[in-house]
PDB file of C-alpha atoms in Angstrom:
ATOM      1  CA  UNK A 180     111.433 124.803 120.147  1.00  0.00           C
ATOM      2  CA  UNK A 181     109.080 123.807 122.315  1.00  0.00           C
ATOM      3  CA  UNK A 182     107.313 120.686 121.711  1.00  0.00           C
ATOM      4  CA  UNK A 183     104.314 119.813 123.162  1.00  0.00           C
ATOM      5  CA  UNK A 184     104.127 116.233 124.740  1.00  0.00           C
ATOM      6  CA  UNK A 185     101.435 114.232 126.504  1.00  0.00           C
ATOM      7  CA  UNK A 186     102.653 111.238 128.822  1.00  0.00           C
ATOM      8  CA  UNK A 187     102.821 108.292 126.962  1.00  0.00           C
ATOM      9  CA  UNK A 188     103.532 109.734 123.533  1.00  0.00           C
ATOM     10  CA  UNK A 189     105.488 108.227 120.963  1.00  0.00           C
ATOM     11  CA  UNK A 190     107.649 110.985 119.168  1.00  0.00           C
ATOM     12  CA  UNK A 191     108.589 110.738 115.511  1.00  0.00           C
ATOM     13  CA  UNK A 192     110.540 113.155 113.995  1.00  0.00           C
ATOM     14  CA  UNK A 193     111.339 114.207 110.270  1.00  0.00           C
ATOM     15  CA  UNK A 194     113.544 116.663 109.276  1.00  0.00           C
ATOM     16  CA  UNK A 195     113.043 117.556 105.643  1.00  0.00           C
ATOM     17  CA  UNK A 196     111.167 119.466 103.320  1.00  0.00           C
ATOM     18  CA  UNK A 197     108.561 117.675 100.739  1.00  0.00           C
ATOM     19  CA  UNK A 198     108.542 118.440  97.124  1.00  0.00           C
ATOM     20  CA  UNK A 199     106.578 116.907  94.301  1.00  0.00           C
ATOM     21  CA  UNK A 200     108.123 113.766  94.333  1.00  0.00           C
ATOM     22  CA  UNK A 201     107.825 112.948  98.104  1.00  0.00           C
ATOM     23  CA  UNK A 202     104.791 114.069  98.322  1.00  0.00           C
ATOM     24  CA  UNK A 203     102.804 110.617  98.365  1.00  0.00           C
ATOM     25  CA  UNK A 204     105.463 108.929 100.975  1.00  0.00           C
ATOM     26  CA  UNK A 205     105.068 112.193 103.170  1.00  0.00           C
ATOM     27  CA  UNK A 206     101.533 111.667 103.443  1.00  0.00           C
ATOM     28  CA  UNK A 207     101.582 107.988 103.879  1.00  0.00           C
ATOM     29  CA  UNK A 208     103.725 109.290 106.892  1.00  0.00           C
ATOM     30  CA  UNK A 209     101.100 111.236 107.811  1.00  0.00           C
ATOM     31  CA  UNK A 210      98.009 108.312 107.506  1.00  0.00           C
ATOM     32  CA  UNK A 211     100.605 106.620 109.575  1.00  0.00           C
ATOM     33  CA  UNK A 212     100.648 108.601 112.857  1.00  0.00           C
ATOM     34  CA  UNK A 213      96.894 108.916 112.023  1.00  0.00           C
ATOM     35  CA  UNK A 214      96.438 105.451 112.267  1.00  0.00           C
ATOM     36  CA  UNK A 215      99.149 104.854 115.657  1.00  0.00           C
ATOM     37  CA  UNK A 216      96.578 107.545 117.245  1.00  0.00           C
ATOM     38  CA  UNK A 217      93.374 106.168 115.864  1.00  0.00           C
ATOM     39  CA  UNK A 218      94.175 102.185 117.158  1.00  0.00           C
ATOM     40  CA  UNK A 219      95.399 103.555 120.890  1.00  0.00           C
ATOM     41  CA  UNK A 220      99.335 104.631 120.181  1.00  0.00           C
ATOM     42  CA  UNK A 221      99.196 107.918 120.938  1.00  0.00           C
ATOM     43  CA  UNK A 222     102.072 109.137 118.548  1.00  0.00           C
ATOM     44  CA  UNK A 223     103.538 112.708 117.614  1.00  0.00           C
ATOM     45  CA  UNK A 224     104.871 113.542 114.565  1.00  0.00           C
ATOM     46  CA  UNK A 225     107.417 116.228 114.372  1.00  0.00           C
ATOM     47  CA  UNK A 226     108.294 117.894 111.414  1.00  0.00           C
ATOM     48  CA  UNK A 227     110.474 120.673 109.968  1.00  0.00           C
ATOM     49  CA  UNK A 228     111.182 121.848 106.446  1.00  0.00           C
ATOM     50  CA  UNK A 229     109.230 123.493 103.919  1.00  0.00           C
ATOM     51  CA  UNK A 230     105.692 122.241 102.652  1.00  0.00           C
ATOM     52  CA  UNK A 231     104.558 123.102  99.389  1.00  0.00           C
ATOM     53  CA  UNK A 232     100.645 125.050  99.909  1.00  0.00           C
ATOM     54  CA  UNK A 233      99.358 122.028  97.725  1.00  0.00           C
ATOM     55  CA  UNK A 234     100.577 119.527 100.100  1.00  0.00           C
ATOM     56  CA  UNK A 235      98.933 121.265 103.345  1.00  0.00           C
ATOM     57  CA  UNK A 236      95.957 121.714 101.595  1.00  0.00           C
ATOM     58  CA  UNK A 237      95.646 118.342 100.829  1.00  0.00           C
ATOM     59  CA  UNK A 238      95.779 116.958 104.400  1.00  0.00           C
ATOM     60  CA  UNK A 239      92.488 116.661 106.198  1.00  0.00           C
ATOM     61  CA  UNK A 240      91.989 117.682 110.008  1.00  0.00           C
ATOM     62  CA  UNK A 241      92.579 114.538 111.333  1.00  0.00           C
ATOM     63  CA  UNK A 242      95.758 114.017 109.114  1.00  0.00           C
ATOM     64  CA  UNK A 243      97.160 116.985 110.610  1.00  0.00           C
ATOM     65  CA  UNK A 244      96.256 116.700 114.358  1.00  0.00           C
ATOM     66  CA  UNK A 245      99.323 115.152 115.414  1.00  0.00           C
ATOM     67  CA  UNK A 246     101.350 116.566 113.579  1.00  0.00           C
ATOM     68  CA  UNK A 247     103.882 119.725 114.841  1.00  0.00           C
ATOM     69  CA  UNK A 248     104.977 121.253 112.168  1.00  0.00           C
ATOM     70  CA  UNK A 249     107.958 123.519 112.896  1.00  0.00           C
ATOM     71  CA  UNK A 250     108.665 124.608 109.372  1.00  0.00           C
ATOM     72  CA  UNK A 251     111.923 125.053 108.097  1.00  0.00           C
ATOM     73  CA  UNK A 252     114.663 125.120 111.203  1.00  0.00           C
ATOM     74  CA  UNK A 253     118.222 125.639 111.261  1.00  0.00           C
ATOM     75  CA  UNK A 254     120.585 122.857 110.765  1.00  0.00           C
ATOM     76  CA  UNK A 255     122.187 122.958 114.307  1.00  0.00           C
ATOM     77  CA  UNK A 256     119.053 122.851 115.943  1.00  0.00           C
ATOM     78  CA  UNK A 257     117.953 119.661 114.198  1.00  0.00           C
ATOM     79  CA  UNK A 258     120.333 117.630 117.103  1.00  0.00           C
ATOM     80  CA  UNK A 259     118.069 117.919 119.435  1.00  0.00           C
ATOM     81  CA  UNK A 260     115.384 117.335 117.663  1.00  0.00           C
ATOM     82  CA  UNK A 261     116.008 114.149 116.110  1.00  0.00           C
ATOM     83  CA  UNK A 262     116.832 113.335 119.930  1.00  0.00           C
ATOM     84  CA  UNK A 263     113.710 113.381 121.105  1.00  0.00           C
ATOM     85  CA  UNK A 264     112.691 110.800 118.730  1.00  0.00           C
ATOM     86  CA  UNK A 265     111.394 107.486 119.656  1.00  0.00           C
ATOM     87  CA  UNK A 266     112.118 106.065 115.871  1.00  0.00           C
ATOM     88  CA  UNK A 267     113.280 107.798 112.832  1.00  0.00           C
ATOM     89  CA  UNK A 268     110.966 107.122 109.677  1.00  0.00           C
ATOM     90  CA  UNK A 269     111.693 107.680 106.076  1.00  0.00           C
ATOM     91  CA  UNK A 270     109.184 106.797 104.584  1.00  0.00           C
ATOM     92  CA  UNK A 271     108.926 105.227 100.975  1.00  0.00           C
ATOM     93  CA  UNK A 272     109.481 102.239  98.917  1.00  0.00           C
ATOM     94  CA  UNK A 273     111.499 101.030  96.009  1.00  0.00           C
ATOM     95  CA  UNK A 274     111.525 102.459  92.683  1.00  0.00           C
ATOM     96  CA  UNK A 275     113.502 104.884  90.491  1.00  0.00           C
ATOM     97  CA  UNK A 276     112.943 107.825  92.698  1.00  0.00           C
ATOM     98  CA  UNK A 277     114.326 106.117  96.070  1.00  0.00           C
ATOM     99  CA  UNK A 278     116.696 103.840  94.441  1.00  0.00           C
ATOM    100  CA  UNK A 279     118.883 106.278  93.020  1.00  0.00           C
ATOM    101  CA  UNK A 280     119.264 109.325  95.762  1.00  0.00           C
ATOM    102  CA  UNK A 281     120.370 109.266  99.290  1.00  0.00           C
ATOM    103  CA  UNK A 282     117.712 111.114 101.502  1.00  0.00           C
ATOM    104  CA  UNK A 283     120.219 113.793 103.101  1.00  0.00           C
ATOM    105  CA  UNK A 284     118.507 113.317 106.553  1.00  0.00           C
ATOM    106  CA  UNK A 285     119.716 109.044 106.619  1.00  0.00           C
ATOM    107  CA  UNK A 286     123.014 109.841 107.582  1.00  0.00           C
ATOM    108  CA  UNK A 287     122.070 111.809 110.664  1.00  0.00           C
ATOM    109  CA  UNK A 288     119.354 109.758 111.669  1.00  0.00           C
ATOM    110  CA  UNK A 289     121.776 106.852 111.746  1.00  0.00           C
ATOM    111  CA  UNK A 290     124.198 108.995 113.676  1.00  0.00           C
ATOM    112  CA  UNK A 291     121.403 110.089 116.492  1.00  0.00           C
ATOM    113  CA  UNK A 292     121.664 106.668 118.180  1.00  0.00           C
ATOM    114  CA  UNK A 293     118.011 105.522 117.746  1.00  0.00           C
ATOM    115  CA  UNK A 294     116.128 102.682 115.385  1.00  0.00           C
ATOM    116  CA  UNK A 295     115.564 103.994 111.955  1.00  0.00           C
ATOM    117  CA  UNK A 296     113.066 102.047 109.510  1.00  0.00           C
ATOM    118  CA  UNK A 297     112.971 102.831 105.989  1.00  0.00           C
ATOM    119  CA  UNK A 298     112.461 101.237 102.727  1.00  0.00           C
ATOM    120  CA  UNK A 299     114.476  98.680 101.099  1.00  0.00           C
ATOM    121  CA  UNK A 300     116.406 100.425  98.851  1.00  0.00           C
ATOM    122  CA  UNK A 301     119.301 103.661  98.293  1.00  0.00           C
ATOM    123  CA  UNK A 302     121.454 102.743 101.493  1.00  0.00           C
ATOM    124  CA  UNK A 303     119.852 100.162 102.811  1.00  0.00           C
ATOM    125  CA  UNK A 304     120.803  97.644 100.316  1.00  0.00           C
ATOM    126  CA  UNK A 305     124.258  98.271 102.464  1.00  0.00           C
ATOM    127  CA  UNK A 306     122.493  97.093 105.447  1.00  0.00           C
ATOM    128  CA  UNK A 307     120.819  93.927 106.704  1.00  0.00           C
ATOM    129  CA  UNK A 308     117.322  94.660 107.605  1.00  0.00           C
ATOM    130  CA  UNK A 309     116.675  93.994 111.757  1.00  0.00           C
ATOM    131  CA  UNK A 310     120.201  94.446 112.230  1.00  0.00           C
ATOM    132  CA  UNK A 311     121.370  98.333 111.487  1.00  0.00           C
ATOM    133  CA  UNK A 312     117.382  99.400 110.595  1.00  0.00           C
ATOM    134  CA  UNK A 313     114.125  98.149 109.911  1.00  0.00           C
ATOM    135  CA  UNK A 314     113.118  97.258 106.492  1.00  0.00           C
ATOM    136  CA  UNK A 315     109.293  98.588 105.012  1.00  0.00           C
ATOM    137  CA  UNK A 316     109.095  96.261 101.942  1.00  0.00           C
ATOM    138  CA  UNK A 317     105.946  97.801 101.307  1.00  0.00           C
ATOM    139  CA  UNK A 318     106.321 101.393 102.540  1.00  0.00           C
ATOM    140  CA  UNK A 319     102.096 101.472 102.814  1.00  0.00           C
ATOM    141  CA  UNK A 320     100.139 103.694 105.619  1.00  0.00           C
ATOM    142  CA  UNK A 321      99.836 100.461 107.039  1.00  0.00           C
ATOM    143  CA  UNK A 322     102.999  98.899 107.180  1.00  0.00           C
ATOM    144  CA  UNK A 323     104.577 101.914 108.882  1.00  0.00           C
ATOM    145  CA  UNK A 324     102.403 102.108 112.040  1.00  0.00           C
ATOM    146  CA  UNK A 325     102.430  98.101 112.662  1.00  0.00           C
ATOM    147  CA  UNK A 326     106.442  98.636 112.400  1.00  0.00           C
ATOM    148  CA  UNK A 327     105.988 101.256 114.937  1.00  0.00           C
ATOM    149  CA  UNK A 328     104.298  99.229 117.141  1.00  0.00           C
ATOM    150  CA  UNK A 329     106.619  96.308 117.333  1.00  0.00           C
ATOM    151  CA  UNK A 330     109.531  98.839 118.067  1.00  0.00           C
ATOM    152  CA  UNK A 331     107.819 101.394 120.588  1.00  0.00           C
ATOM    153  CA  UNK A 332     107.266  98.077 122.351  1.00  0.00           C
ATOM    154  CA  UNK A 333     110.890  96.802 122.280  1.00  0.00           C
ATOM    155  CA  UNK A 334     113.015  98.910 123.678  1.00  0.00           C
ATOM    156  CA  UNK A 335     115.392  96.070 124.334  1.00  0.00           C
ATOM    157  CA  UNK A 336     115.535  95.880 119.967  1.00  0.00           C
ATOM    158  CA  UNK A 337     115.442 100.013 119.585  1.00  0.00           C
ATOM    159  CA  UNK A 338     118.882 100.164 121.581  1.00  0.00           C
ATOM    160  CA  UNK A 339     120.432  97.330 119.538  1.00  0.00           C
ATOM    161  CA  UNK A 340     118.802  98.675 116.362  1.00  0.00           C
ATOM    162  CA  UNK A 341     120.590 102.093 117.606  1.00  0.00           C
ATOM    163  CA  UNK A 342     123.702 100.573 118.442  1.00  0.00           C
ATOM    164  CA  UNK A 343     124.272  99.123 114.802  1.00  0.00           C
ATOM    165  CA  UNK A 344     122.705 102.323 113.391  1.00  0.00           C
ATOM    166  CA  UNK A 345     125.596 104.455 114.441  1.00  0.00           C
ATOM    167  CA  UNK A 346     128.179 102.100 114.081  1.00  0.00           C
ATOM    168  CA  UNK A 347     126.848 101.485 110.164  1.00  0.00           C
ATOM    169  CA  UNK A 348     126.867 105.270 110.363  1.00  0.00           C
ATOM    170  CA  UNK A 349     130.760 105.676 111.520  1.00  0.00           C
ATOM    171  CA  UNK A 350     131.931 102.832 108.941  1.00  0.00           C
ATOM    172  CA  UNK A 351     130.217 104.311 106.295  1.00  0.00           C
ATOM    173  CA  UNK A 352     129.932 108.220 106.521  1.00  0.00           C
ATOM    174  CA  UNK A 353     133.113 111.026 107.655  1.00  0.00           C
ATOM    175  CA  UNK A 354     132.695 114.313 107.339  1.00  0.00           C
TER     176      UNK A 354
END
């Protein structure tokens, strides 16, 4: 899959479909990337997985201009995806929805050997926030891009973030 790229870029990838309930943390991803572009981060969003017609329709213009949206792609492609990723996002925040399920993508993001930011909550009440991933206490279209920032600014802090990614990964996940 080609992806189209623009020197400078930030890439964030997401592999995973949205469905009723992720529906409002998708789009918050979305406002995100919105905002990296609109304050001078130029910043990609890739994305794969199905989107429900109500969800599409729902995103203005704007919302949607950096966005590539692959649509559903097989599993063994998603490798090289995710690897073309500057950070991983899931986005959200605590509650009964997040607290009790284990997006399927976390494991392979903490596997792909970059930083991963997420909320506080499901796995990462197994890990210590600035160590194996970035906390978003908040989750808000605002919180995410001024994580963002700090990170696409730090690569020192992405490789250790990576580093204790994949080992959290390797301790805590075996096929």
């Amino acid at each position: 899959y080609p992806v189209p790229y623009t020197p400078g870029e930030k890439v964030v990838v997401f592999t995973g479909s949205n469905t009723f309930a992720n529906e409002p943390e998708m789009r918050d991803l979305y406002v995100a990337i919105a905002i990296l572009n609109q304050r001078g981060t130029p910043t990609r969003l890739v994305r794969t997985g199905f989107n429900s017609p109500k969800f599409l329709d729902g995103l203005t213009p704007e919302l949607r201009e950096h966005v590539l949206d692959l649509g559903f792609v097989e599993k063994a492609k998603l490798p090289k995806l995710l690897a073309l990723a500057d950070v991983l996002v899931q986005p959200g925040r605590t509650g009964p929805f997040n607290d009790y399920r284990l997006p399927s993508k976390l494991p392979e993001f903490l596997a792909m050997g970059k930083a991963v930011v997420l909320p506080p909550t499901n796995l990462a009440t197994l890990m210590k926030d600035g160590r194996e991933a970035i906390f978003l206490p908040t989750g808000t279209p605002d919180e995410i891009p001024a994580t963002l920032r700090h990170l696409f600014v730090d690569p020192a802090r992405c490789a250790t973030l990576a580093k204790n990614a994949v080992a959290f990964g390797q301790k805590h996940f075996d096929l």
